[in-house]
Amino acid sequence: MALELNKLTDQVSGMGETLAARSTELAARLPQAQAALKSMVDDDPILQRKIERALSFHWAGAIPTNEPVHARFPCPAHPERANIIAADGSQLYPNRHGIALYYLINTGSIIFPHGIDDAPTCASEPHLFYKNDDMYMGEHLIQGNLVDSQRDLAELRELARLTATEGESVPTLAMVDNGLLLYLGLHSSNQRRSDEILRDYLRALSEIHTTGAAICGVIDRPRAANVLRLLHVAELDKNDFQAEDLRQLGDYAQLTDRMLFESLQPGERSALFINASPENMEKYMPRGHKIMFFYVNTGSIDQPGILRVELPEWVAIQPQQLELVHAGVVEQARFGSGFPYVLMRAHELAVVTWKQRGQLEQMVAGSMLRSGVSPIISRKAQGKKWTDGG
Amino acid sequence: MNNSVPHIPIGRLLRSTTVGFTFGCSVPEPEVPLFGDFVKAPAQHGQSEVIGLISDILIEDDPFVRQLIAAPDLPEAYIQDQRKNRQVPIEVSVLTIGYRRNNAVFQELPPQPPMTLDYIQRCEPEEIATFTGSHDYFALIINTPDTSADELLPAALQRAAKARPADERRFFMLQAGKELARLLANDLPRLNTLLRRIQVIP
C-alpha cells in the first residue's frame, strides 16, 4: 500500500486553513516592524552599546553600516560590458547500501559575456571521492554536511579559477547560489576537516579578491531574520539584557527580513548590513572577509521577489563593485523570472539526473568487476529496488 | 558499402522503423537540414544504405525556453546560450523511400531500418540523380498517411531536378508529371495541385 491520499484530505484541508490564518496573523504584525525600521535613528550611541552587548552573547543579528537602515537604493546602471560568472554544484552523497562507498561533486559554471552577442562559455567538472581520507573521519563515515561544504568549496574554487583567467579587462562579477558563510561545515563534528575546508574557502575568496572581481552569494526566499533581531534589540527596555532576552523575537517572532523588505520597489535594494553571526565575526572577519548583505527586489510591484545578496566587505566598500553586484543581480534576474539567469544555468550544468546516477553506478560496477571485486548492494537496497520499482 | 565515418554527418539516429526514421541534431545550419532533402543512413551493419526524405523538423521547447519567450528585449547572448550551449533537442523525421545495396538502387522499403546512433548524411547530387532515375518511390510518398505528403513530393522533386544539369531539368519534371498523372488518375484535384507545384525553378 502506497501513500493513501484520501486519508490525508482532512489534514491537508486543515493545513491550508492554518497557513492562511498564520499568513493573516503575520501580515497584521508586519507594519509594526516596518515602522520600527523606518523610525530607527542613525548613529544612536544607545543602540551601539546594545549591539556590543548582544554580540557578547553570540547574537546573530544585523549591524548597521554607514547607510541608514531604512535607506533604499534604486538599481544603478549596469556596465555596458561585464563578465558575469556563476558556479553551482550538486552532489551524490555516500550510500552505505550501494555497491561501493564514494561520493560525487559536480560543479557547473558559466561565463556570461554581458554586452556582446557571443554565446556564454559553459562547463561542468565532476570529481569522485573514494579514498579512505575522503570517506572517513576517523572511524566515522563522512557526514552529509561536510559533503555540502566540500561542494560549496568546489564552487568557490571554480569561481576563483575562472575570475583569474578572465583577467581585469572588463568588470567581472562572480555569483554563487548560496550565502557566503559556511554554516554547515562549522557545525560538523569533525573540527579538523571543517577548519581545513574553511581555510581553503577563505583562500579562494582571497584569490577572487586579488583578481579584482566582485563576488556575491544570492539566496532566494531567504528565511533569515538578522534585521528583525536588530529591531528587537533596539526595542529592549533595559540596557543590561541577558542572552535569554535575545532568544525570542517578541512581536517579530516568525517574521522574516524578506517580509520586512517586501515594500522595496522593483530593482531597489535595502541598506547594507553586517551579518553579526558568530561565524562571521569570529572566523571570517579576522581573515579580512567580513560578510555583509542587502535585500533586493527582483520581482514586480504586484509580486515582489526579494533576494538576499551577501558580499564581502572588500566588495561593499568599493562603490563601483557594489553597484556591479546590485545591477548584475537585477539584470540577470530579468531573464530568470526573478532569479539570476546565470545561476539557473550553472545549476542546470551541475545537476546529476537519476539516469546519470544509474549510469555512473554501472561504470563503478564495471570497474569493480575488472578489479576482481563483486559489486553488491545491501539486502535493504535490493528490497527497495523490488518494492519501489527503482 | 563504406563503413568509415561519413565526412559531414548532420545528426545521429534516435529511432527508426522500416517506413521512416528520426534523427537528432544540434542547431540547424541555414542549409541543413531542409524539408525535402534526400538523406541516407547505414543499415544491415553497413551492407546497405537507407534513403529517405526529410519530412518534418521539430524543435522542442522546455520550461526554461518558455519563460524566456516573455522576456522583453532579450539580449543576443541569452539566445546564443539557449541555441548553442543547451541541449535543446531538435528532431528531424525522415520518410523512407528506398535503399541502396551493392551499388543497386531499390525504390521500396528496406529489409531493416537503420540503428540507433547511426550517422545520418545528406545525399550527394550524384546519388540523388541516380536514385531519382525512376519514379517508383512516388507511391511511397503519395500513400503515406502524413498530410504533408503533397508538400514533400514537390520539394523532393525540386531537389532532384537541381541535382541534374540545367538542360535536363525540364525533361525530368515532365517525366515526373506523367508518372503522377498515372498514379493519381482517379484523384484529379490532388493531381492538379501537385502538377502546379512541380514547375522547374531556375
Coordinates of N, CA and C in Angstrom, one line a residue, chain A residues 5 7 38 75 77 101 122 129 151 175 238 273 292 348 371 376 390:
Chain A
L5 N -3.8 8.9 -0.4 CA -4.0 10.3 -0.4 C -5.4 10.7 0.2
K7 N -6.8 9.5 2.7 CA -6.7 9.6 4.2 C -6.1 11.0 4.6
K38 N 11.7 52.1 10.0 CA 11.7 53.5 9.5 C 12.1 54.5 10.5
C75 N 18.1 50.8 -8.6 CA 19.1 50.0 -9.3 C 20.0 50.9 -10.2
A77 N 23.0 51.8 -13.1 CA 23.1 51.4 -14.5 C 24.1 50.2 -14.5
L101 N 31.4 2.6 -1.4 CA 31.3 3.9 -0.7 C 32.1 4.9 -1.5
C122 N 30.3 27.5 -21.2 CA 29.8 26.7 -20.2 C 30.7 25.5 -19.9
F129 N 35.0 11.1 -5.1 CA 35.8 11.0 -3.8 C 35.6 9.5 -3.3
R151 N 31.2 20.8 -1.5 CA 30.6 21.3 -2.7 C 30.7 22.8 -2.8
M175 N 29.2 34.9 -9.0 CA 28.0 34.6 -8.2 C 27.9 33.1 -7.8
K238 N 15.7 47.5 28.8 CA 16.9 47.6 29.6 C 18.1 47.5 28.8
F273 N 24.0 45.8 5.5 CA 24.2 45.4 6.9 C 25.3 44.4 7.1
M292 N 28.8 41.0 4.4 CA 27.7 41.9 4.6 C 26.5 41.4 3.7
E348 N 21.8 24.0 -13.8 CA 21.4 23.0 -14.9 C 22.7 22.3 -15.4
S371 N 38.4 -5.3 -11.5 CA 39.4 -5.4 -10.5 C 39.2 -6.6 -9.5
I376 N 28.0 -5.5 -5.0 CA 26.7 -6.0 -4.4 C 26.1 -4.9 -3.6
G390 N 12.5 0.7 -8.4 CA 13.6 1.5 -8.9 C 14.8 0.7 -9.1

